[in-house]
XYZ file of C-alpha atoms in Angstrom:
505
model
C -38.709 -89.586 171.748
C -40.741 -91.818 169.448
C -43.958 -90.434 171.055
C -42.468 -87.193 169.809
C -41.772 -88.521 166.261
C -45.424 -90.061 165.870
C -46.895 -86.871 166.875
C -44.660 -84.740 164.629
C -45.868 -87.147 161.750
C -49.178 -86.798 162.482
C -48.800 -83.388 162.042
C -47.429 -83.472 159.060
C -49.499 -85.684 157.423
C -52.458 -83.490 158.458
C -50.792 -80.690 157.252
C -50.054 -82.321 153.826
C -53.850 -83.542 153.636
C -55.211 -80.016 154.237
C -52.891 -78.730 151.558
C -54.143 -81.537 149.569
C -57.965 -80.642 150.253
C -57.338 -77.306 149.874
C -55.640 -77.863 146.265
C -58.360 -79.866 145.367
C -61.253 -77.227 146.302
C -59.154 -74.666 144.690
C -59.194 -76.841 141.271
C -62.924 -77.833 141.576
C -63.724 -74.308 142.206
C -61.277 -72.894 139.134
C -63.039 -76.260 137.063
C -66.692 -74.020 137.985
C -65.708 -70.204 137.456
C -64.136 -71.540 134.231
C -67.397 -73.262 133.445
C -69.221 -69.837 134.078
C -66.665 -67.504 132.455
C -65.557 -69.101 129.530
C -69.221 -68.911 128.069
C -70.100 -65.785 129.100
C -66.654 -64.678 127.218
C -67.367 -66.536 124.196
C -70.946 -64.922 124.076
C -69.252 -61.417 124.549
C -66.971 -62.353 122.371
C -69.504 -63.124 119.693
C -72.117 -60.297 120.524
C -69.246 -57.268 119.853
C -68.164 -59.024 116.968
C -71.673 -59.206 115.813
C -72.155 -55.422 116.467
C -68.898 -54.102 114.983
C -68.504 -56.719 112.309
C -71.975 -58.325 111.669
C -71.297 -60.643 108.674
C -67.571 -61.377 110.218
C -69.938 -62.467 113.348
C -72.245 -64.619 110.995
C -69.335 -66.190 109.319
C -67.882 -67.426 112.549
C -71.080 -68.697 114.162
C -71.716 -70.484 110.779
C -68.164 -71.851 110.864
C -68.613 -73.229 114.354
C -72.268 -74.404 113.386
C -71.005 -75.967 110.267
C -67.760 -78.019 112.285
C -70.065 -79.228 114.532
C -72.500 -80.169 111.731
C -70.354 -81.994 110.064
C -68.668 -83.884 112.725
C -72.111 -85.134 113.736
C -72.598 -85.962 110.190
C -69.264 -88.427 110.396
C -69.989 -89.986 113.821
C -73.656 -90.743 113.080
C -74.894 -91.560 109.911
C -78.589 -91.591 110.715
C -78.143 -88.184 112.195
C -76.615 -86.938 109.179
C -79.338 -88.643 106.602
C -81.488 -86.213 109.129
C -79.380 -83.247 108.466
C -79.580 -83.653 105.041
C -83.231 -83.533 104.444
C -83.326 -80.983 107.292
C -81.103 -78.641 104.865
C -82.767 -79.760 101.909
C -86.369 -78.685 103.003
C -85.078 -75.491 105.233
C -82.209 -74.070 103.297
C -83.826 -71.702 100.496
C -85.724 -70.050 103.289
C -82.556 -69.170 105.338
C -80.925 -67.845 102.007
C -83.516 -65.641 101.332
C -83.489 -64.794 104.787
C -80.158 -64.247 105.472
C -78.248 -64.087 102.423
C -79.681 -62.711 99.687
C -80.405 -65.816 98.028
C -76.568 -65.791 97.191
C -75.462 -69.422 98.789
C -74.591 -71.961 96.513
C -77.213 -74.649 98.074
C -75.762 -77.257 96.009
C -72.455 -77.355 97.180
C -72.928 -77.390 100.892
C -75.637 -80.332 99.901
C -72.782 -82.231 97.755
C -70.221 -81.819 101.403
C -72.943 -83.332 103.530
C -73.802 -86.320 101.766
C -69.492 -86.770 101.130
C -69.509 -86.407 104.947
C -71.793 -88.603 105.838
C -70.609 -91.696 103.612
C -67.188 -90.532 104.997
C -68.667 -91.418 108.097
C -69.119 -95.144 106.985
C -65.664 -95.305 105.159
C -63.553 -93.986 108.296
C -65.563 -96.342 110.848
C -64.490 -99.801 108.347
C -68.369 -100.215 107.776
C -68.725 -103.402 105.642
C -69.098 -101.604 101.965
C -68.312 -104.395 100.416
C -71.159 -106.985 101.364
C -73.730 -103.878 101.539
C -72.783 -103.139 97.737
C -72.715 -106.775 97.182
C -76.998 -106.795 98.651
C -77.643 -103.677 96.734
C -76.696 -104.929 93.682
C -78.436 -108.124 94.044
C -82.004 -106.313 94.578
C -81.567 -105.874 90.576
C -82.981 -102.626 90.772
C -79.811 -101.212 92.420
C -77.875 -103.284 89.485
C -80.059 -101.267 86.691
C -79.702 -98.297 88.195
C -75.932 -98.802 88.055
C -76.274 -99.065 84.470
C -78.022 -95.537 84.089
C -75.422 -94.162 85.619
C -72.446 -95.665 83.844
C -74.255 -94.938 80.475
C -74.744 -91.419 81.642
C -71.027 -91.156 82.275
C -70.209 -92.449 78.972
C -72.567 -89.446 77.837
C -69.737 -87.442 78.412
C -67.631 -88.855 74.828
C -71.089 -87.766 73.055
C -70.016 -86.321 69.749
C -73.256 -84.590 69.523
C -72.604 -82.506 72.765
C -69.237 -82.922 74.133
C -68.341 -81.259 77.060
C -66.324 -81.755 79.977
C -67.457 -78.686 81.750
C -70.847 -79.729 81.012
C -70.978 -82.715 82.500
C -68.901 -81.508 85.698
C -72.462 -80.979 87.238
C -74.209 -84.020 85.820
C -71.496 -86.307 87.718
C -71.510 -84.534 91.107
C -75.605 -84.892 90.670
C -75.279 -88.780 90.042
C -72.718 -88.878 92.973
C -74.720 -87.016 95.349
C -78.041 -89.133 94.675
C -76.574 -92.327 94.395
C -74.515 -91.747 97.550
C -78.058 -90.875 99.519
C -79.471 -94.042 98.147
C -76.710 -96.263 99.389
C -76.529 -94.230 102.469
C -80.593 -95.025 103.117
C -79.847 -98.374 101.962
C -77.596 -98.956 104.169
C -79.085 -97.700 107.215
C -82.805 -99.353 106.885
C -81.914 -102.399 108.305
C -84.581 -102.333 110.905
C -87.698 -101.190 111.240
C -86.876 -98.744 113.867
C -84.823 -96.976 111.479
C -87.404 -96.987 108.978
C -90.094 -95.744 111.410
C -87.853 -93.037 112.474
C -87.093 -91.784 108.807
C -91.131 -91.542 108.609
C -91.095 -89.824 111.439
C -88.964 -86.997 110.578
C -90.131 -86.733 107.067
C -93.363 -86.267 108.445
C -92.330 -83.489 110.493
C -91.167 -81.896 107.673
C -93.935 -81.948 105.226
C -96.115 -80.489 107.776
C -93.905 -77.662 108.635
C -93.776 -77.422 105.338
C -97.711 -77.346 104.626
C -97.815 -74.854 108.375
C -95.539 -72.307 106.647
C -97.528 -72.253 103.341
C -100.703 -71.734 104.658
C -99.044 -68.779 106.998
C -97.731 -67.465 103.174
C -101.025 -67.467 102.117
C -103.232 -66.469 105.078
C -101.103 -63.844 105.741
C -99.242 -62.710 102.501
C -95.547 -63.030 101.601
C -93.320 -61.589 104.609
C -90.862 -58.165 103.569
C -87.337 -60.305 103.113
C -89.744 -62.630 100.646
C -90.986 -59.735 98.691
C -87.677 -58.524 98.344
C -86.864 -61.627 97.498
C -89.322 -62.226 94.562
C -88.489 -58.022 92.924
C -84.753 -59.060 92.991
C -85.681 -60.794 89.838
C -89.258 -59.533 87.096
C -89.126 -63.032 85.792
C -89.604 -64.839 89.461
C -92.009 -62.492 90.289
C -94.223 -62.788 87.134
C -93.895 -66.830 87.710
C -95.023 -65.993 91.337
C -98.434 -63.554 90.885
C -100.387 -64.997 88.212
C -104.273 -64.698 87.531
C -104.981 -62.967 90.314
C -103.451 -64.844 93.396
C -99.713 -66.097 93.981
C -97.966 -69.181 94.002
C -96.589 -70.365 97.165
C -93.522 -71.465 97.732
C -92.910 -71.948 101.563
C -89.641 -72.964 102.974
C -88.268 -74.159 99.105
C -86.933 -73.010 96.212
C -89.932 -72.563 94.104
C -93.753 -73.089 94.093
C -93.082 -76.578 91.985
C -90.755 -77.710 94.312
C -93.578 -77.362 97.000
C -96.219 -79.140 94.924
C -94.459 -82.097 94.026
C -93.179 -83.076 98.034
C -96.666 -82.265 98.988
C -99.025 -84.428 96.479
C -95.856 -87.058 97.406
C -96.354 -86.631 101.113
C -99.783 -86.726 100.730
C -100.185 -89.577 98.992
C -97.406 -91.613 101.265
C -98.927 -90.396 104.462
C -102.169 -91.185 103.181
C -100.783 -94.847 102.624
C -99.577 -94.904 106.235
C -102.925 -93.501 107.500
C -105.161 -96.575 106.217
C -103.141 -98.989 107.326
C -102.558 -97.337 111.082
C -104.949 -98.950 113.914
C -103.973 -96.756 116.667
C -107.265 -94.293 115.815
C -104.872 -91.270 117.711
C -102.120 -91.975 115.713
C -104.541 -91.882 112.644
C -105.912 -89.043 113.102
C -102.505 -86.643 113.215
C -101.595 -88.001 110.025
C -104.877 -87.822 108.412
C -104.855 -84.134 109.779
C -100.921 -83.992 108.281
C -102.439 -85.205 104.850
C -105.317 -82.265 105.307
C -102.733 -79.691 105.247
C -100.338 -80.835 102.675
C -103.144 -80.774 100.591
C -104.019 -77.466 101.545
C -100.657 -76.482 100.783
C -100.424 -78.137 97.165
C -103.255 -75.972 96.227
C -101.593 -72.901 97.207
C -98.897 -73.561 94.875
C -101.257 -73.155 92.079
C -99.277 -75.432 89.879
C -101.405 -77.688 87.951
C -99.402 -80.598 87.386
C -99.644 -81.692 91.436
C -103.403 -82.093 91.052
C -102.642 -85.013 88.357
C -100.149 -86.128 90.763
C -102.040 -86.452 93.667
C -105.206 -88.379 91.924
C -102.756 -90.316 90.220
C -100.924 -91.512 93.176
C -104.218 -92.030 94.879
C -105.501 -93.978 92.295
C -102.475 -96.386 92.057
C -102.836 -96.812 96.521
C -106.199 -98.059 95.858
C -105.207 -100.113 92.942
C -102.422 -101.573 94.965
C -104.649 -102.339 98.128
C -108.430 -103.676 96.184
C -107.958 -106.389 97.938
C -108.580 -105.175 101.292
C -112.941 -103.846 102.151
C -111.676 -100.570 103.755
C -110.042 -99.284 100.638
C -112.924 -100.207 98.298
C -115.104 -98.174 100.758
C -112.652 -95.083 100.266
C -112.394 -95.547 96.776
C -116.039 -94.850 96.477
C -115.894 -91.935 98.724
C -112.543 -90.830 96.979
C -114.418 -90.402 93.706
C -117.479 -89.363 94.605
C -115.592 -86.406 96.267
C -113.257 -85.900 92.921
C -116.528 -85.686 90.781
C -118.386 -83.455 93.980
C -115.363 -80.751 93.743
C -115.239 -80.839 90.014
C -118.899 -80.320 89.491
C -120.308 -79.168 92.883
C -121.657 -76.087 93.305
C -118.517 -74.570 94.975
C -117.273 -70.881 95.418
C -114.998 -69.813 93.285
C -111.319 -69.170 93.833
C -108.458 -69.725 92.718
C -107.663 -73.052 93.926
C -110.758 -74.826 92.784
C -110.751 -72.703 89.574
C -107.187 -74.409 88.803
C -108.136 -78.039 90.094
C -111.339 -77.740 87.323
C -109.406 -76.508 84.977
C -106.133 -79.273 85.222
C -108.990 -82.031 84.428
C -112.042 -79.957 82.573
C -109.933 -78.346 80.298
C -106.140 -79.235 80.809
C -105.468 -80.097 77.058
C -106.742 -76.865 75.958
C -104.991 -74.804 77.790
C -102.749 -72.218 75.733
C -99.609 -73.321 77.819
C -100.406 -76.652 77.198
C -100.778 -76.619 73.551
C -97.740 -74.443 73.861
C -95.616 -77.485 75.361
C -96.950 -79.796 72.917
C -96.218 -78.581 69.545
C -92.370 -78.030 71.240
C -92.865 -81.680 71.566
C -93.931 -82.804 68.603
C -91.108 -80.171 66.646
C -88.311 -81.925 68.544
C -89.273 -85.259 67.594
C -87.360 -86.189 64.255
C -83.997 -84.880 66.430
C -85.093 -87.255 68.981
C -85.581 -90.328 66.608
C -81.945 -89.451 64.528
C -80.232 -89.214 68.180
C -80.323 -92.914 69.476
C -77.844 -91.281 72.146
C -79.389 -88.172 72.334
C -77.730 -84.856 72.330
C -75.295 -84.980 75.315
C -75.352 -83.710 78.760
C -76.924 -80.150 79.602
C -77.868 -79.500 75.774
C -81.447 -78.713 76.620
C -82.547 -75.563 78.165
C -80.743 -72.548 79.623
C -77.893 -75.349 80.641
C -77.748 -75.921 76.545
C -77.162 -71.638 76.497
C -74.172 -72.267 78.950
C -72.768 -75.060 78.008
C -72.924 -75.697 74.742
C -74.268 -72.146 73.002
C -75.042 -72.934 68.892
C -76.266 -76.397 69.665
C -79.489 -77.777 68.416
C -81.071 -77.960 72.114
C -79.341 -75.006 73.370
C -82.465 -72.830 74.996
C -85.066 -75.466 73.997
C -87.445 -75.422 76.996
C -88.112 -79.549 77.541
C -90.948 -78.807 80.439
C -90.737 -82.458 81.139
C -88.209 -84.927 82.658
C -89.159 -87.484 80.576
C -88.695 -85.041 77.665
C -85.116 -83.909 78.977
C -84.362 -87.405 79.561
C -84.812 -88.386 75.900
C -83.392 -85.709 74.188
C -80.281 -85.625 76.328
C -79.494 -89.761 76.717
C -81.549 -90.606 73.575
C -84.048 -93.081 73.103
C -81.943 -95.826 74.408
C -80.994 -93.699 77.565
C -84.574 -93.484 77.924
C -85.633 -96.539 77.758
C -83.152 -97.657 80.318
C -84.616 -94.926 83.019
C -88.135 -96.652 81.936
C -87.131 -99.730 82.427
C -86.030 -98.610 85.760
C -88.802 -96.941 86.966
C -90.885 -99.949 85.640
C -88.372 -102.573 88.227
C -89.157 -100.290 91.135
C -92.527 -100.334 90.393
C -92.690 -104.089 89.965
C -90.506 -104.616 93.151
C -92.796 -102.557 95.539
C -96.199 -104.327 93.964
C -94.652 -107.743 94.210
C -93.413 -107.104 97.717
C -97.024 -105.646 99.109
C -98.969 -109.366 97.260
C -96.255 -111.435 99.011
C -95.796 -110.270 102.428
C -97.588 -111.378 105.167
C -97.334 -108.700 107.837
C -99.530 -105.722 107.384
C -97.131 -103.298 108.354
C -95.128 -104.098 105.867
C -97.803 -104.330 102.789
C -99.101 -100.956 104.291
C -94.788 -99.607 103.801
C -94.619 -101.618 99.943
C -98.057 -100.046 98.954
C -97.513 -96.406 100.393
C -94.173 -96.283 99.003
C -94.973 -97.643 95.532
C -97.591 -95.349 95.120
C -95.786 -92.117 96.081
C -92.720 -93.005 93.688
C -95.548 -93.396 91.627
C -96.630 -90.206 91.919
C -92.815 -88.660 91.467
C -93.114 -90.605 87.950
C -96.454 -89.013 86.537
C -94.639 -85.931 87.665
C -91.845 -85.976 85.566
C -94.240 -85.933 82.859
C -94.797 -82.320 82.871
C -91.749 -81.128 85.502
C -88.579 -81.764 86.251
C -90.320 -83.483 89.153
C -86.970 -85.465 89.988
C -83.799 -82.969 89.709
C -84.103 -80.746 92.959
C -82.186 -81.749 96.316
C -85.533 -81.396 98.034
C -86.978 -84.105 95.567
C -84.021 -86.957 95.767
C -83.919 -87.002 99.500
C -87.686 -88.204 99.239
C -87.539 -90.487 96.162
C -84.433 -92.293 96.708
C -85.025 -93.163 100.125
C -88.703 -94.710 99.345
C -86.573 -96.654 96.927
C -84.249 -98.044 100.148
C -87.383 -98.508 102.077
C -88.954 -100.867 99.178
C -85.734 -102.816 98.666
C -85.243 -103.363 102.303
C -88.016 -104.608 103.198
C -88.038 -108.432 102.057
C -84.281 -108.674 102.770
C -83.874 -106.608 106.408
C -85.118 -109.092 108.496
C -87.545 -107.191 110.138
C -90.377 -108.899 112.164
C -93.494 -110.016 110.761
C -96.025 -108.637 113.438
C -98.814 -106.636 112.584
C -97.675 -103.670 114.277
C -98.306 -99.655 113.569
C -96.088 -97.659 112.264
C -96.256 -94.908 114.491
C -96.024 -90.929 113.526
């Protein structure tokens, strides 16, 4: 009997296991066909919406994009500081591309940088003690000031406007929040090297795509593009030739990021010993410069020498750049005076420093200057926010400034803060000036001096700039110029190692 009841359990505990086994292949095999199928549905899916319904298909793959975008954005903030100069260098060219040029660019900018610093709120980040170091670098205190007297801007009596100054406080929320958000993250120099990294990228794709613009001509969608509106395409063919724009907004936007890039990268590429390493960046500088001259827009050849010049100011003190200084200037005088073929980019190049000040556009600019001046000196607070310009036509029609053409931050600046305003922003730009020379003269490592001296001189070259553009008010400029600003007030307080290592590109 019990030899009966052992083998009967036997039984049915092999019978229960083979069920079991057999309920467990079924599941690993439903776990793999589901694996296989629910892809192949969703691209289905996706592909007859996209036939029947094309822009309802667009919309959803955007929606899905966009989630996941943004979720990476509020797990990682690196990521998303990536994203966001990803989108500010690439997204003009998909609007043109895709939509007509009808996105709003700075919106979707405005809910990736809120994203991102969402990302430090929601994961307890320690705000408090990195407001606490940003504000004791002095230059994040100062800046602070700018923007609170900006905000007070708003109770102008000259221009008051509340719609008007909407935009001017989602534009000092945006930048500021990038700044912090850089700040934040460049506590190490592997962080630092990686931002580098993928702003190089960039700025050569960037310098690729311009050259293809030019070597090949504008493509269809760009041409359609530039006849959607006379006034952009009489900006865009001038004298002959056309101004490039490649992946952003405008042909300035494309000069200034390039003489910047070219002077940073050029900072990077003196001080790197790995001769490979050298020689892709000195090959990236090559074609940004290439690049700049396709734009055709004058004020990016001051830049350029300008930011140059300061690098070698900065650096005397080493043999290697006194050698390239020499060579530097014996090629400026070589290309302004050599016996060169004529086209259009030399033509402009001579004419920005043989004849700049006589230009007819130039003289133009000036005598607007000099008209403006007596409203400048009876506004110590200037005329308000978006007075000046085609903002002044919108916001504030009938005013004094309304549809004055500034054709100069520095020039906007004034006449919008006032003199006092103004010589705040100076002030600033004069601290994070001082910051980056003091920190290159009293560091030791040579990585570092290389990072204070290539920065300095590219924020630099954002300030001669504003001279003559707006050279600091587009998305693609800020998220270069405030993070060069992290960079320089990192460095002597993020503990990074004193070795004289490369940064590598």
């Amino acid at each position: 009997m019990k030899a009966n009841d052992v083998i009967a359990g036997q039984l049915k505990t092999s019978i229960r296991s083979a069920g079991n086994k057999r309920l467990k292949f079924s599941y690993n095999q439903l776990y793999k066909w589901l694996a296989i199928l629910l892809p192949f549905v969703f691209a289905l899916f996706l592909g007859l919406l996209m036939a029947e319904k094309t822009i309802l298909g667009l919309g959803f793959i955007g929606l899905l994009v966009g989630f996941a975008v943004l979720l990476i954005c509020v797990l990682n903030a690196e990521a998303g500081l990536y994203i966001i100069l990803a989108y500010s260098f690439l997204i003009s060219f998909f609007n043109r591309l895709f939509f007509e040029d009808a996105i709003t660019v700075g919106v979707f900018a405005d809910i990736l940088i809120g994203t991102t610093f969402f990302g430090f709120v929601i994961r307890k980040k320690n705000l408090k003690k990195e407001g606490k170091e940003f504000i004791a670098t002095k230059v994040g205190a100062i800046l602070l000031i700018v923007y609170l007297y900006t905000l007070f801007e708003i109770f102008n009596p000259a221009g008051p406007s509340i719609k008007a100054a909407i935009p001017v406080i989602r534009k000092i929320a945006s930048v500021f929040l990038i700044l912090f958000i850089a700040f934040s993250l460049f506590k190490s120099e592997k962080k630092i090297q990686r931002f580098i990294n993928v702003l190089f990228f960039f700025c050569v794709l960037s310098a690729v795509y311009a050259c293809v613009q030019e070597w090949h001509g504008f493509f269809e969608f760009e041409m359609d593009w530039l006849r959607a509106d006379p006034r952009r395409f009489r900006m865009t063919f001038i004298n002959g030739g056309a101004r490039r724009m490649s992946f952003f907004i405008d042909a300035v936007a494309l000069s200034i990021i390039m003489s910047v890039g070219s002077v940073f990268f050029t900072g990077i590429a003196v001080r790197e010993t790995n001769m490979r390493k050298r020689l892709l960046i000195i090959a990236g500088v090559v074609l940004m410069i290439i690049a700049m001259g396709y734009s055709l827009i004058r004020t990016s050849n001051v830049m350029i020498v300008a930011g140059i010049s300061m690098l070698m100011f900065i650096t005397m003190d080493k043999k290697l750049t006194r050698i390239l200084a020499g060579i530097g200037l014996a090629g400026f005088l070589f290309i302004l005076y050599g016996p060169f073929w004529f086209n259009n980019q030399i033509a402009q190049f001579r004419q920005t420093f043989k004849g700049g000040t006589k230009d007819p556009s130039y003289l133009v600019r000036e005598m607007n200057r000099k008209s403006i001046q007596p409203y400048m000196y009876s506004h110590p607070f200037g005329g308000g926010l978006s007075t000046t310009g085609e903002e002044g036509l919108m916001y504030h029609p009938g005013h004094r400034l309304a549809g004055f053409p500034p054709d100069s931050g520095y020039l906007k600046k004034a006449l919008e803060l006032g003199w006092i305003g103004f010589a705040l922003i100076l002030f600033l730009y004069f601290r994070v000036l001082k910051k980056g020379v003091e920190g290159y003269f009293s560091n030791t490592s040579a990585k570092n001096k290389m990072l204070f001296a290539a920065c300095t001189a590219a924020l630099f070259t954002f300030y001669v700039g504003d001279f003559s553009q707006v050279a600091m008010g587009q998305i693609t400029d800020v998220v270069v110029y405030y993070p060069l600003i992290a960079i320089i007030l990192r460095l002597p307080t993020g503990n990074l190692p004193s070795q004289n290592q490369s940064i590598t590109v």
